[in-house]
Amino acid sequence: MEKLEPRVAVVVFLVKGKTVLLGRRRSSIGDATFALPGGHLEFGESFEGCAARELKEETGLDIDDRKVEILTVTNNVSLPEDPKPYHYVTVFVRAVLGDPEQVARNLEPSKCDGWDWYEWENLPEPLFRPLEVMVRSGFDPFLKLPLS
Ligand code: 8DG
Ligand code: MG
Ligand code: MG
């Protein structure tokens, strides 16, 4: 059997006005729920580099790499009823588009039904559980950071 170990994920609050980019997942983890773009940190990679790479791979979008901010880190452990056990240390970053006119493409259709912008005050349902937990706890990706 595969050894169970925590993995590191980097996911992106790509913000535009008061909206964020979300896609409906096709995955054994969180199937059919709305989630942020993102994926696994590769060996030697920076959080910012991973955020830019995953966003590009999944949507074709380019971020402004001078404006990537680390917002928070969460510890996401599967529940007994989940179809598959997992443990992710998830780094959430905030980013903005380089050119705001860019249009998101669904470059990994086997993993996502498509990308769209959603108002933060009117998010779609169901959200991917780690994201839903953050939203319910009052997390706001638009708040200014103390150091920015
Ligand atoms: P990769 O092969 O491209 O590296 O991975 P991926 O297929 O893009 O991985 P993913 O499932 O999209 O992201 C990795 C994990 O990150 C996911 O299984 C759980 C964790 N994660 C969260 N919150 C979110 C989120 O909002 N979106 C995404 N995509 N992943 C999230 O904890
Ligand atoms: Mg990916
Ligand atoms: Mg992904």
Coordinates of C-alpha atoms and ligand atoms in Angstrom, one line a residue:
M1 CA 0.0 0.0 0.0
E2 CA 1.1 3.6 -0.7
K3 CA 2.7 5.2 2.4
L4 CA 0.5 8.0 3.7
E5 CA 2.3 11.2 4.1
P6 CA 1.4 14.9 4.4
R7 CA 1.8 16.8 1.1
V8 CA 2.3 20.5 0.4
A9 CA -0.2 22.3 -1.8
V10 CA -0.2 25.9 -3.0
V11 CA -3.6 27.4 -4.0
V12 CA -4.4 30.8 -5.4
F13 CA -6.9 33.4 -4.5
L14 CA -6.7 35.1 -7.9
V15 CA -8.6 38.3 -7.3
K16 CA -10.2 40.8 -9.8
G17 CA -12.3 43.6 -8.3
K18 CA -14.5 41.8 -5.7
T19 CA -14.3 38.5 -7.5
V20 CA -12.2 35.3 -7.3
L21 CA -11.5 32.6 -9.9
L22 CA -13.1 29.2 -9.1
G23 CA -13.5 26.0 -10.9
R24 CA -15.7 22.9 -10.3
R25 CA -13.4 20.0 -9.5
R26 CA -13.3 16.6 -11.1
S27 CA -11.3 14.6 -8.6
S28 CA -11.4 11.8 -6.1
I29 CA -10.9 14.6 -3.5
G30 CA -13.8 17.1 -3.5
D31 CA -15.5 16.0 -6.7
A32 CA -18.0 18.5 -8.1
T33 CA -17.2 21.2 -5.6
F34 CA -15.9 24.7 -6.4
A35 CA -12.3 25.3 -5.6
L36 CA -9.4 27.6 -6.2
P37 CA -6.7 26.9 -8.8
G38 CA -3.6 25.3 -7.4
G39 CA -1.7 22.1 -6.9
H40 CA 1.3 20.3 -5.4
L41 CA 4.6 22.1 -4.5
E42 CA 7.5 20.6 -6.5
F43 CA 10.9 19.9 -5.1
G44 CA 12.9 23.1 -4.7
E45 CA 10.0 25.4 -5.8
S46 CA 9.0 28.7 -4.1
F47 CA 5.4 29.2 -3.0
E48 CA 5.1 32.1 -5.4
G49 CA 6.6 30.0 -8.2
C50 CA 4.3 27.1 -7.6
A51 CA 1.3 29.5 -7.6
A52 CA 2.2 31.0 -10.9
R53 CA 3.0 27.6 -12.5
E54 CA -0.2 25.9 -11.3
L55 CA -2.3 28.8 -12.4
K56 CA -0.7 28.8 -15.8
E57 CA -1.0 25.0 -16.2
E58 CA -4.7 24.9 -15.2
T59 CA -6.0 28.2 -16.7
G60 CA -3.4 29.6 -19.1
L61 CA -3.4 32.9 -17.0
D62 CA -0.3 34.8 -16.1
I63 CA -0.1 36.6 -12.8
D64 CA 1.7 39.8 -12.0
D65 CA 4.6 38.1 -10.3
R66 CA 5.5 41.3 -8.3
K67 CA 2.3 41.1 -6.4
V68 CA 2.0 37.6 -5.0
E69 CA 1.2 37.5 -1.2
I70 CA 1.1 34.7 1.2
L71 CA -2.2 34.9 3.1
T72 CA -2.4 31.9 5.4
V73 CA -1.5 28.2 5.8
T74 CA -4.0 25.5 6.8
N75 CA -3.7 21.8 7.8
N76 CA -6.3 19.8 5.9
V77 CA -6.9 16.2 7.0
S78 CA -9.4 13.9 5.5
L79 CA -12.4 12.7 7.5
P80 CA -13.1 9.0 7.9
E81 CA -16.1 9.2 5.5
D82 CA -13.9 10.7 2.7
P83 CA -13.4 8.3 -0.2
K84 CA -9.6 8.5 0.1
P85 CA -7.3 9.5 3.0
Y86 CA -5.3 12.7 2.5
H87 CA -3.4 15.2 4.5
Y88 CA -2.4 18.6 2.9
V89 CA -0.5 21.5 4.3
T90 CA -2.1 24.1 2.1
V91 CA -0.5 27.5 1.5
F92 CA -3.0 30.1 0.3
V93 CA -1.6 33.0 -1.8
R94 CA -3.2 36.0 -3.2
A95 CA -2.4 37.1 -6.8
V96 CA -3.6 39.4 -9.5
L97 CA -3.5 39.1 -13.2
G98 CA -0.6 40.6 -15.2
D99 CA -2.9 41.8 -18.0
P100 CA -6.4 42.0 -16.6
E101 CA -8.0 41.4 -20.0
Q102 CA -6.8 37.7 -20.0
V103 CA -9.5 35.1 -20.3
A104 CA -9.2 31.8 -18.3
R105 CA -9.1 28.6 -20.4
N106 CA -9.9 25.1 -19.0
L107 CA -6.6 23.5 -19.8
E108 CA -7.1 20.4 -17.7
P109 CA -10.7 19.4 -18.5
S110 CA -10.2 16.0 -16.9
K111 CA -9.7 17.8 -13.5
C112 CA -12.1 20.7 -13.8
D113 CA -15.4 21.6 -15.4
G114 CA -14.3 25.2 -16.2
W115 CA -13.2 28.4 -14.6
D116 CA -15.2 31.5 -13.8
W117 CA -15.2 34.6 -11.7
Y118 CA -17.4 34.7 -8.7
E119 CA -18.4 37.6 -6.4
W120 CA -16.9 37.0 -2.9
E121 CA -20.3 37.9 -1.4
N122 CA -22.1 35.4 -3.6
L123 CA -20.0 32.3 -3.9
P124 CA -21.3 29.1 -5.7
E125 CA -22.2 25.9 -3.8
P126 CA -21.0 23.5 -2.8
L127 CA -17.5 24.9 -2.1
F128 CA -14.5 22.5 -1.7
R129 CA -14.5 21.7 2.0
P130 CA -11.2 23.4 2.9
L131 CA -12.4 26.5 1.2
E132 CA -15.8 26.3 2.8
V133 CA -14.2 25.9 6.3
M134 CA -12.2 29.1 5.7
V135 CA -15.2 31.1 4.4
R136 CA -17.3 30.0 7.4
S137 CA -14.6 31.0 9.8
G138 CA -14.8 34.6 8.3
F139 CA -11.6 34.5 6.3
D140 CA -11.5 37.3 3.8
P141 CA -8.9 37.2 1.0
F142 CA -9.5 40.9 0.2
L143 CA -8.3 42.3 3.6
K144 CA -5.1 44.2 3.5
L145 CA -2.2 42.4 5.0
P146 CA -0.3 43.9 8.0
L147 CA 3.0 43.9 6.1
S148 CA 1.8 44.9 2.6
Ligands
8DG1 P1 -0.7 18.8 -9.7 O1 -0.6 17.4 -10.2 O2 -1.1 19.8 -10.7 O3 0.4 19.2 -8.8 O4 -1.9 18.7 -8.6 P2 -3.5 19.1 -8.8 O5 -4.2 18.0 -9.5 O6 -3.6 20.4 -9.5 O7 -3.9 19.2 -7.3 P3 -5.2 19.7 -6.6 O8 -6.0 18.6 -6.1 O9 -5.8 20.8 -7.4 O10 -4.5 20.5 -5.3 C1 -3.8 19.8 -4.4 C2 -4.5 19.8 -3.0 O11 -4.5 21.1 -2.5 C3 -5.9 19.3 -3.0 O12 -6.1 17.9 -3.2 C4 -6.2 19.8 -1.6 C5 -5.5 21.1 -1.4 N1 -6.4 22.2 -1.5 C6 -6.9 22.8 -0.5 N2 -7.8 23.8 -0.9 C7 -7.7 23.8 -2.2 C8 -8.4 24.6 -3.2 O13 -9.2 25.5 -3.0 N3 -8.1 24.3 -4.5 C9 -7.2 23.3 -4.9 N4 -7.0 23.1 -6.2 N5 -6.6 22.6 -3.9 C10 -6.9 22.8 -2.7 O14 -6.7 22.5 0.7
MG2 MG -2.5 21.3 -11.1
MG3 MG -5.2 21.7 -9.2

